[in-house]
Coordinates of C-alpha atoms and ligand atoms in Angstrom, one line a residue:
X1 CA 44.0 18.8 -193.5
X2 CA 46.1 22.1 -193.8
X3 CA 44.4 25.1 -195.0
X4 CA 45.7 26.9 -197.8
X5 CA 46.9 30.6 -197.0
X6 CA 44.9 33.0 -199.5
X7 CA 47.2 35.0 -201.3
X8 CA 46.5 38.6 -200.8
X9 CA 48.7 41.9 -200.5
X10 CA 47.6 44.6 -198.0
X11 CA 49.7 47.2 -199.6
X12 CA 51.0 46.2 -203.0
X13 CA 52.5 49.9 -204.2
X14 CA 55.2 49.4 -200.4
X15 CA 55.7 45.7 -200.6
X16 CA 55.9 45.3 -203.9
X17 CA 58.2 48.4 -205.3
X18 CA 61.0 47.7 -207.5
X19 CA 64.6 47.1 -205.6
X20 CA 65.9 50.6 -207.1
X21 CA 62.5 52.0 -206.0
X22 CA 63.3 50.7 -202.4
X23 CA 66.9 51.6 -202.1
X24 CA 66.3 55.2 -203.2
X25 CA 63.7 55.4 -200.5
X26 CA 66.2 54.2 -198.0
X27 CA 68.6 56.5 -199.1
X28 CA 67.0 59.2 -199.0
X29 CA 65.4 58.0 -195.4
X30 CA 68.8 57.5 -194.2
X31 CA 70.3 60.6 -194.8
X32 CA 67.4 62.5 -192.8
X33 CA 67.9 59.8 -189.8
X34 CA 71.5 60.2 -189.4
X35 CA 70.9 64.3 -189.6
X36 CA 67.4 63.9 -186.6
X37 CA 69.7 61.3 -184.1
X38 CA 73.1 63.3 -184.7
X39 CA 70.8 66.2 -183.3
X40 CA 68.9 64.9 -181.2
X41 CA 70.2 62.3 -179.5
X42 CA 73.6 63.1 -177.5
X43 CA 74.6 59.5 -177.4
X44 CA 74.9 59.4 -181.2
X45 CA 76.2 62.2 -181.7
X46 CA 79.0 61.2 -179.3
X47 CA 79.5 58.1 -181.0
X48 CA 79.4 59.4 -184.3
X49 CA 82.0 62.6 -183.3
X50 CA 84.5 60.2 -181.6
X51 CA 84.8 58.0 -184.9
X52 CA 85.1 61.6 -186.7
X53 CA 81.5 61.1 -189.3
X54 CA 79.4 63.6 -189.7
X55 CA 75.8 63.7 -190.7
X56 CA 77.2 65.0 -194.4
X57 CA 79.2 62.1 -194.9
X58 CA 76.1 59.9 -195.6
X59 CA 74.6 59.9 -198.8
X60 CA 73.2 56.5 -199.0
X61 CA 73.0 53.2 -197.8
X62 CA 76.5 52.6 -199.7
X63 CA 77.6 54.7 -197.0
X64 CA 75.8 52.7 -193.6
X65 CA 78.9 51.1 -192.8
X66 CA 80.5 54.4 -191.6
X67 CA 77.7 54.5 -188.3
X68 CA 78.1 53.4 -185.5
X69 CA 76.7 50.0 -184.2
X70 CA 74.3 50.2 -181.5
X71 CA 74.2 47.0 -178.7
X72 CA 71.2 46.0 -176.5
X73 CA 74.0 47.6 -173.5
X74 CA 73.7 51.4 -175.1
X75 CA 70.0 50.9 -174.4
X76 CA 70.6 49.4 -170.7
X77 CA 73.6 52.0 -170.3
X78 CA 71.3 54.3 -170.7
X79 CA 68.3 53.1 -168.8
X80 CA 65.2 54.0 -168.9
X81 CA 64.7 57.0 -171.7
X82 CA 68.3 58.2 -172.7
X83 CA 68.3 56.8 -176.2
X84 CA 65.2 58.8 -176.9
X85 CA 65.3 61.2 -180.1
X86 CA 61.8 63.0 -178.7
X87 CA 60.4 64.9 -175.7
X88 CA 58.7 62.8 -173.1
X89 CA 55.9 64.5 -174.1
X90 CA 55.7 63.2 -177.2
X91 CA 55.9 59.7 -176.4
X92 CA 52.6 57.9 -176.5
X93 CA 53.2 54.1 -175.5
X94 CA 56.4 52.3 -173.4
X95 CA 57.3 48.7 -174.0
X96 CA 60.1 47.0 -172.3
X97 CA 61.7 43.6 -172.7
X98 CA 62.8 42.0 -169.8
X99 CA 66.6 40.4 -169.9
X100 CA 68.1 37.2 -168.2
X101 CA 70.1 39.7 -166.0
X102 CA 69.5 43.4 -164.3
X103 CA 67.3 46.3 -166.0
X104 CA 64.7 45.2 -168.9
X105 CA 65.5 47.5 -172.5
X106 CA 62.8 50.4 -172.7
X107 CA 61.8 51.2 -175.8
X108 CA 59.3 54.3 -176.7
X109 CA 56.9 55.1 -179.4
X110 CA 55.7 58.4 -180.5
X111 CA 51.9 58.1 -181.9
X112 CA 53.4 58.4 -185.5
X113 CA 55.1 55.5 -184.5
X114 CA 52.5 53.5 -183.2
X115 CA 50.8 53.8 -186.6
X116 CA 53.3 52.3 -188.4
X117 CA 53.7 49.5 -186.6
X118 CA 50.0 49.1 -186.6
X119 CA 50.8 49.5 -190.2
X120 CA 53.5 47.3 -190.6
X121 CA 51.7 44.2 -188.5
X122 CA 48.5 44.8 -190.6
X123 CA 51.0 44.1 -193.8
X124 CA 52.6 41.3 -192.2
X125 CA 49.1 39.4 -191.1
X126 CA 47.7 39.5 -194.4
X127 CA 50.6 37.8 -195.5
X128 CA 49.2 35.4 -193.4
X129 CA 45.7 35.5 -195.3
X130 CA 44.3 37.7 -192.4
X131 CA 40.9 39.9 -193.5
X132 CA 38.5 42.0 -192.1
X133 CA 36.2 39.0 -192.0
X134 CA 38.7 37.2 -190.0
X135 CA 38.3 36.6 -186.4
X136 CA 41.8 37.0 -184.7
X137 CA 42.7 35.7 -181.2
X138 CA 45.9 37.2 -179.8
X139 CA 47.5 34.7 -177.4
X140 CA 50.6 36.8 -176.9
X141 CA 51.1 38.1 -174.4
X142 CA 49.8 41.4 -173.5
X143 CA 51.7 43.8 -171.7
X144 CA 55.6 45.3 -171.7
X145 CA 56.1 42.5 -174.3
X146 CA 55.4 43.6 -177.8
X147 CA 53.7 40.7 -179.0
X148 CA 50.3 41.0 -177.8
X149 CA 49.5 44.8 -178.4
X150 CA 51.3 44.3 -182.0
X151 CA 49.4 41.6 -182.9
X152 CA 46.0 43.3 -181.5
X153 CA 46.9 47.0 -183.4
X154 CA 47.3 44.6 -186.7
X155 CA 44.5 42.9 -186.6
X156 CA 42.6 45.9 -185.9
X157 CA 44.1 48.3 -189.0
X158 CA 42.7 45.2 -191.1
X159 CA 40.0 45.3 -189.6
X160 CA 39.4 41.9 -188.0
X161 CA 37.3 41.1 -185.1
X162 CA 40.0 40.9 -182.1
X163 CA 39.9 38.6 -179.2
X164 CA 42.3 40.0 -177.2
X165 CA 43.1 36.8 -174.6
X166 CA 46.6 37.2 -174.2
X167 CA 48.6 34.4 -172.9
X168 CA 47.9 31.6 -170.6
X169 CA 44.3 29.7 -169.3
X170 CA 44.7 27.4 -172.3
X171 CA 41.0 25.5 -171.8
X172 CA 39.4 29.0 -172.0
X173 CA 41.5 29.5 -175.3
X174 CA 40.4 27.1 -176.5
X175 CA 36.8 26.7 -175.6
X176 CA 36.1 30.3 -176.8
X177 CA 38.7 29.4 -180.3
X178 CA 35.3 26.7 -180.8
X179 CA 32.4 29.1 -180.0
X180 CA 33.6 32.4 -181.0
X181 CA 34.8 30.8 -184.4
X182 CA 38.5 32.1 -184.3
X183 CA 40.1 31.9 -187.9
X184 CA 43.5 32.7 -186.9
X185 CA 45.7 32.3 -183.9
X186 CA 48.7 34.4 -183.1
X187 CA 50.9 33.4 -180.5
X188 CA 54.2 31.8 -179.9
X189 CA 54.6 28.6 -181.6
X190 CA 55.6 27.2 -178.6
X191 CA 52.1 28.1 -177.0
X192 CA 50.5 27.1 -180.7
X193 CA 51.4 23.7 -179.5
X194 CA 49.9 23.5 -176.2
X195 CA 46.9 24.9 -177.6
X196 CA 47.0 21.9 -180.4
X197 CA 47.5 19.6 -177.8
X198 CA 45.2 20.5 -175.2
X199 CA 42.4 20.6 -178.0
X200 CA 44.1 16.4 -178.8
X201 CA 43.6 15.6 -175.0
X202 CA 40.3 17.2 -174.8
X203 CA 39.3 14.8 -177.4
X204 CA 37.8 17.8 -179.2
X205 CA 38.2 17.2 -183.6
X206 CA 39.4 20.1 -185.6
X207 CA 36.1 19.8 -187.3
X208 CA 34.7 22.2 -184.7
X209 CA 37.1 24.8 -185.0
X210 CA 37.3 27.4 -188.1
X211 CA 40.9 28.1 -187.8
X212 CA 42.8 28.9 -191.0
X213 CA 45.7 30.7 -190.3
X214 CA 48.4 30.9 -187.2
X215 CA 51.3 33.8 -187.2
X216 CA 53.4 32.8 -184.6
X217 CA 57.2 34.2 -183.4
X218 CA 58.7 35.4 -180.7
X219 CA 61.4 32.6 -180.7
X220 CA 63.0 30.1 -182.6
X221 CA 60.8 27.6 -184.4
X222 CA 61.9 24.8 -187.0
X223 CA 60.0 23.3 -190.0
X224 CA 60.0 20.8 -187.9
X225 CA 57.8 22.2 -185.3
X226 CA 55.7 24.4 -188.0
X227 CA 54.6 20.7 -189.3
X228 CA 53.3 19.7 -185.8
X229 CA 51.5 22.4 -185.2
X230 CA 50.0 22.7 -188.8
X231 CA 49.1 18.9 -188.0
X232 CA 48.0 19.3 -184.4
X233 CA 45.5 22.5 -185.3
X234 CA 45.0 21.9 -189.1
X235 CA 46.3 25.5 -190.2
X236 CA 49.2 26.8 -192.3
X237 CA 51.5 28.3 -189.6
X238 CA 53.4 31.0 -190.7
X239 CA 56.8 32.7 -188.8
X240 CA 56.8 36.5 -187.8
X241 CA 59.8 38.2 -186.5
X242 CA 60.5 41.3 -184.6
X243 CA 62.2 42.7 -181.9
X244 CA 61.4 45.5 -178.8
X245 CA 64.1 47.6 -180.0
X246 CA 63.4 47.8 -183.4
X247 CA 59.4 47.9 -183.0
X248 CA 58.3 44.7 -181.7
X249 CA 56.2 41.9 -184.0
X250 CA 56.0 42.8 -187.9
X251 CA 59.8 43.9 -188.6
X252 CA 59.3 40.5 -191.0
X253 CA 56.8 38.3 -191.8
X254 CA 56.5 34.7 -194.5
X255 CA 54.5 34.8 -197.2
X256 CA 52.5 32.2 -197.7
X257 CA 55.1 30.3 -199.9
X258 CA 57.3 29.8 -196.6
X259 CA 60.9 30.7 -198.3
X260 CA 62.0 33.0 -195.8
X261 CA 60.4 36.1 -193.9
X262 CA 59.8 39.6 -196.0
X263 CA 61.9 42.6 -194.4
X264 CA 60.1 45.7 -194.7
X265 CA 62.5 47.4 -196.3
X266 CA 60.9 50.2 -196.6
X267 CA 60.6 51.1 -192.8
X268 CA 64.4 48.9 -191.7
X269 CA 67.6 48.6 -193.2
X270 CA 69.0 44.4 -192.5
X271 CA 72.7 43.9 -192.8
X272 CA 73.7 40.4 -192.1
X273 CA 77.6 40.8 -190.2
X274 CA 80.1 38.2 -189.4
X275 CA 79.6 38.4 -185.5
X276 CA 83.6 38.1 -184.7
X277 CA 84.4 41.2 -186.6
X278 CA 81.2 42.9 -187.6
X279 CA 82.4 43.2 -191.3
X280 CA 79.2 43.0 -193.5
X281 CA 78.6 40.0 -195.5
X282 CA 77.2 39.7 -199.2
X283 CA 74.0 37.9 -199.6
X284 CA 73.5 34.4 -199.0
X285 CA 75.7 34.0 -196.4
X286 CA 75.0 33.0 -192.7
X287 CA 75.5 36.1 -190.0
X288 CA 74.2 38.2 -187.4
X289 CA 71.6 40.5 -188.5
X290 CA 71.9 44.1 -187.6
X291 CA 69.1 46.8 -188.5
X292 CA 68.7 50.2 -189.3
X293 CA 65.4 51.7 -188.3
X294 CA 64.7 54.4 -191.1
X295 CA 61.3 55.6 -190.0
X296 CA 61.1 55.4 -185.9
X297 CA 60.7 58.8 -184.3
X298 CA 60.6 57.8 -180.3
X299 CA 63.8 55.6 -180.5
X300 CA 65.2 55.3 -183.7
X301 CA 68.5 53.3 -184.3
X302 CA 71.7 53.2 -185.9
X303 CA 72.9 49.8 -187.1
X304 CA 71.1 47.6 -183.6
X305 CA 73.0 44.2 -183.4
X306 CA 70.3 41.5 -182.8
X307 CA 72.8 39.0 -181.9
X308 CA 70.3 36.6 -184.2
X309 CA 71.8 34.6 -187.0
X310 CA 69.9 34.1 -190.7
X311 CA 70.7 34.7 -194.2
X312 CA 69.2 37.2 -196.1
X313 CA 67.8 36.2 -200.3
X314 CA 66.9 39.3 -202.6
X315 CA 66.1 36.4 -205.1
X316 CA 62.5 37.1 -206.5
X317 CA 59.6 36.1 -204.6
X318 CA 56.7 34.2 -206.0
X319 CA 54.3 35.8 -204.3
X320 CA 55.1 39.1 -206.2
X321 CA 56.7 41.3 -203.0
X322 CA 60.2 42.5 -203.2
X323 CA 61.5 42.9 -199.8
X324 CA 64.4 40.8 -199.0
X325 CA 64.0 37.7 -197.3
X326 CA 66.1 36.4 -193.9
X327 CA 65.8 33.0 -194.1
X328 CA 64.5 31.3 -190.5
X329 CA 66.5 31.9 -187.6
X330 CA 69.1 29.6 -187.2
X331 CA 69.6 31.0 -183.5
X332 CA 71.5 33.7 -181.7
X333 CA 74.6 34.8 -181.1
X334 CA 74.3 34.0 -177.6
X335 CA 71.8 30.9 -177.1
X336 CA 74.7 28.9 -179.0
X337 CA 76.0 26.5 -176.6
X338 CA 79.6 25.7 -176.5
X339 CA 80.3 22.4 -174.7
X340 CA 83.4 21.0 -175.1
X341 CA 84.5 23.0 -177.3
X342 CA 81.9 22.1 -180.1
X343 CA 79.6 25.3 -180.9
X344 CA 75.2 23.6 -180.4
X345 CA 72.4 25.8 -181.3
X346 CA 69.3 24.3 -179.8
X347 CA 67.2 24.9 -183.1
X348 CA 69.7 21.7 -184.2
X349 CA 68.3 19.3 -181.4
X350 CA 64.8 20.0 -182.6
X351 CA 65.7 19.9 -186.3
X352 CA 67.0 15.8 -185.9
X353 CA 63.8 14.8 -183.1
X354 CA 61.7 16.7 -186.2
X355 CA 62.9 13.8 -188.3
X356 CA 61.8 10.7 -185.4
X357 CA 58.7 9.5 -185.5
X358 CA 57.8 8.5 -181.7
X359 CA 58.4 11.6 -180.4
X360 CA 57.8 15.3 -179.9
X361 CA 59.6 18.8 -180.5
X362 CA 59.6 19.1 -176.9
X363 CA 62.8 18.9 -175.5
X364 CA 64.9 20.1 -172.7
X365 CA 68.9 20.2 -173.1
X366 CA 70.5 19.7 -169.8
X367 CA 74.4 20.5 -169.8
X368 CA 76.3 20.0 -166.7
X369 CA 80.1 19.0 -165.7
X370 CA 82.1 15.8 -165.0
X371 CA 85.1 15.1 -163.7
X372 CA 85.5 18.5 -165.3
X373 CA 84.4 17.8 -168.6
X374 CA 80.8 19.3 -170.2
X375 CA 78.2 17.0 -170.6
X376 CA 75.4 16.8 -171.9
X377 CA 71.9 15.1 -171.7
X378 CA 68.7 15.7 -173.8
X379 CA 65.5 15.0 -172.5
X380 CA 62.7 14.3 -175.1
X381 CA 59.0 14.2 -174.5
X382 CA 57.5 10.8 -176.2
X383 CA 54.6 10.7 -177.7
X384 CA 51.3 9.5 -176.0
X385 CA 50.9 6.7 -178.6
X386 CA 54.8 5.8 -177.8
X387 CA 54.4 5.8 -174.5
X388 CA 52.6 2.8 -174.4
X389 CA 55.1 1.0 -176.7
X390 CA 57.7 -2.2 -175.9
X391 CA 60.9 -1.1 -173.7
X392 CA 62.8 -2.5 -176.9
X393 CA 61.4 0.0 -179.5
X394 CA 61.7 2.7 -176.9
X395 CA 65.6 1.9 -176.5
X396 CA 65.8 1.7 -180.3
X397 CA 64.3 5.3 -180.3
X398 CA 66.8 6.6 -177.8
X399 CA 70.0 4.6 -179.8
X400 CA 68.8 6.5 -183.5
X401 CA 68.0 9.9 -181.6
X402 CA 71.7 9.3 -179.9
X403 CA 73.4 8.8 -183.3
X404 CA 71.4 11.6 -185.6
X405 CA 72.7 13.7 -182.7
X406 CA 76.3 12.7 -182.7
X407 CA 76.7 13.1 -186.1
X408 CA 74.6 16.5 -186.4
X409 CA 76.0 18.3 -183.4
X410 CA 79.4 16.4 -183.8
X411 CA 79.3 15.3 -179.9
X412 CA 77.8 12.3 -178.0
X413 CA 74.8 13.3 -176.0
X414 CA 73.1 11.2 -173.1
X415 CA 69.0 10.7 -174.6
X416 CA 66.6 10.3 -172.4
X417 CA 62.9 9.9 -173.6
X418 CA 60.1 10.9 -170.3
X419 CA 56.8 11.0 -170.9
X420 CA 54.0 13.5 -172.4
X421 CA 53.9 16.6 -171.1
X422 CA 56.2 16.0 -168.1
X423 CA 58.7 18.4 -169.4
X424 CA 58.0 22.3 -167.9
X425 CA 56.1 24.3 -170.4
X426 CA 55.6 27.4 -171.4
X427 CA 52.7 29.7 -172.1
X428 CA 55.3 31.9 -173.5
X429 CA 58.9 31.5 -174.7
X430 CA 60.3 27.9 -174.6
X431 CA 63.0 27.2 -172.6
X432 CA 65.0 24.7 -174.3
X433 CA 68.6 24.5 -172.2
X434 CA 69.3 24.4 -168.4
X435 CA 72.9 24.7 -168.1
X436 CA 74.2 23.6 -164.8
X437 CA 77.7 24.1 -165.5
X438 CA 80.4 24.8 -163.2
X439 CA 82.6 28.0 -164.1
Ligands
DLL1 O1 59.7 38.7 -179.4 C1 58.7 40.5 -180.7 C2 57.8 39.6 -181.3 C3 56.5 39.3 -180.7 C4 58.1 38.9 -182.5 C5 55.6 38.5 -181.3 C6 57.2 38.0 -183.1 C7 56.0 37.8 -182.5 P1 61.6 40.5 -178.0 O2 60.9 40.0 -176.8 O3 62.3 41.8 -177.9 O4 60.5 40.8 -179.1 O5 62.5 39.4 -178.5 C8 63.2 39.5 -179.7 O6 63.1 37.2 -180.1 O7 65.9 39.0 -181.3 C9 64.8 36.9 -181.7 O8 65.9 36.3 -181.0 C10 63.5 36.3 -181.1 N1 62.5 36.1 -182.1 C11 61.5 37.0 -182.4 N2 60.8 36.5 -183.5 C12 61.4 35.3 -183.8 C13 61.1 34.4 -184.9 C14 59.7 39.9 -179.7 N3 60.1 34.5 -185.7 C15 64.0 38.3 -180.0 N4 62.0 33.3 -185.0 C16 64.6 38.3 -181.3 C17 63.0 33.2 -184.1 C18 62.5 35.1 -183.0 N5 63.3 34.1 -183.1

């Protein structure tokens, strides 16, 4: 049985100001940003002298589409420290995350920022029913990456006991999850379900764990997946997103109703762009989220392209905060997959195996080339009670996954279903494509 997420607000004056409360905040937080980076950061001030704007010329957020944009190269042109707004001296903590190609992105905090985002994460994991009586374990993984020392400085501001385990040596997880009582598990959801799994296989029944609460991110999850793990480890499993560049975990966080993920507001300013010509779109409609950091003193930034796609909804929120929501992400600008011609996000795969009984979220999408033409094959891990099914209903399986697919991704794919666990995991991210095109 899934455990209900208490409903509690860690600080109800930020999250739950009126929109015309928040907007003159950002405003006024605007102006002084554009006036510290145009002075203190030459790169900016470049940017913004070549396009002729000048600090004066921003009064408000009505006026944020006259910056610059910022892309995840600016950072890597200007490897390691270039983008910073403050003396080394200053800075009191460096993250980094590492790319698929060359140098990872640096990013720096200044103690002022540190306590923000300890602030920030502490707001976000009491969204997720997180106390001071709560015993945390932070799977993430500590390190350059973000998640681990987010989660931990959270946890901590709350005042929660903290097991800091980081990621990996998953029958220690969970053998200390049972005798140190964890109540909530923050990790990817991707690792959530090894966990959940390892704790099935070890025969172990939830009735010996105390878990409550998960806050998992880091990647790209479906409703699909959020209902397996609540299953597998008998929690309400809630989504957090962040990014390095823009602080790391806590940038957004669910509530416990699950509509959509809270933007601080307060602290970021989201715009939602059409990626092809970076002209903002109104709310409700699907586009690639850019931010404006309105309160970072190592590395602030102007208008940061996250190459991910979501919608944003200012609609009320039941649970009484009044930060927009971005609705889950669909996926990013550049883990869409074009194969012959038709555009695939993975997060689509998993959304049709979610509805297939017989089989898992695990799945690995192999795309290669033919007699010059893009194919592709999904392999999908079966379940362990499936496994032991007739051939016929397995072939059955592989025909309704084959169809749902053509007719959701609009192109035929080859299915084939391998057993438990045989597909590579990860303790971390998921790797969902292995594209062995020829170019
Ligand atoms: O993944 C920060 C983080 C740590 C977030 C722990 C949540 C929990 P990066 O390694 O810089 O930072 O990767 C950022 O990961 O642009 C998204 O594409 C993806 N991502 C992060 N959270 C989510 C999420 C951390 N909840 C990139 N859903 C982002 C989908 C996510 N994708």
């Amino acid at each position: 049985m899934k455990k209900e997420v208490k409903h509690i607000i860690w600080d109800k004056t930020a999250e739950c100001m009126s929109r015309d409360g928040i907007r003159a905040l950002q405003d006024q937080r605007l102006r002084e940003l554009v006036k510290r980076v145009y002075a203190n950061v030459p790169f900016y001030r470049a940017k913004m002298q070549a396009i002729g704007v000048m600090p004066g010329d921003i009064r408000g957020v009505e006026d944020l589409h006259k910056l610059p944009f910022t892309e995840k190269t600016d950072l890597r042109d200007n490897y390691p420290f270039g983008l910073f707004a403050v003396p080394q001296s200053q800075i009191v903590r460096i993250h980094a995350s590492s790319g698929t190609t060359g140098k990872p992105t640096v990013v720096g905090y200044t103690a002022r920022d540190i306590d923000t985002w300890a602030e920030l994460m502490a707001r976000s994991m009491t969204c997720a029913g997180i106390t001071k009586d709560s015993i945390v374990q932070v799977a993430y993984g500590y390190g350059l990456f973000t998640g681990g020392l987010g989660a931990h400085y959270g946890a901590e501001r709350i005042g929660a006991s903290v097991i800091p385990m980081s990621g990996g040596n998953t029958k220690k997880q969970v053998m200390l999850m049972q005798d140190f009582g964890s109540t909530a598990l923050a990790c990817t959801p991707s690792y959530a379900m090894v966990l959940g799994e390892a704790i099935q296989e070890m025969g172990i029944p939830l009735s010996k764990f105390k878990l409550e609460a998960g806050v998992f991110g880091a990647e790209p999850w479906t409703e699909g997946a959020r209902r397996r793990i609540e299953e597998l480890l008998g929690i309400s499993a809630q989504d957090v997103y962040g990014l390095s560049e823009v602080m790391g975990p806590g940038v957004s966080m669910e509530c416990p109703y699950q509509q959509g993920m809270h933007i601080w507001e307060d602290h970021f300013i989201p715009e939602v762009l059409d990626p092809d010509t970076g002209a903002p779109l109104p709310y409700g409609q699907q586009g690639e989220l850019v931010f404006t950091t309105l309160t970072k003193e190592g590395l602030p930034l102007l208008r940061y392209r996250t190459h991910d796609l979501t919608v944003l909804d200012p609609s009320p929120c039941p649970c009484g905060r009044t930060h927009v929501r971005m609705r889950k992400l669909v996926g990013r600008t550049d883990d869409m997959l074009i194969i012959r011609g038709v555009n695939v996000f993975p997060s689509q795969v998993e959304g049709v195996l979610a509805s297939i009984p017989g089989v898992t979220p695990q799945f690995l999408m192999v795309v290669g080339t033919r007699h010059n033409l893009d194919t592709l094959e999904i392999r999908v891990e079966l379940t362990p009670e499936m496994m032991s099914d007739t051939v016929r209903h397995i072939e059955e399986t592989e025909k309704l996954i084959a169809s749902n697919i053509a007719s959701v991704l609009g192109l035929n794919a080859a299915i084939r279903l391998v057993p438990p666990g045989s597909l590579p995991r990860s303790e971390g991210k998921s790797k969902r494509v292995l594209d062995e095109r020829v170019r």
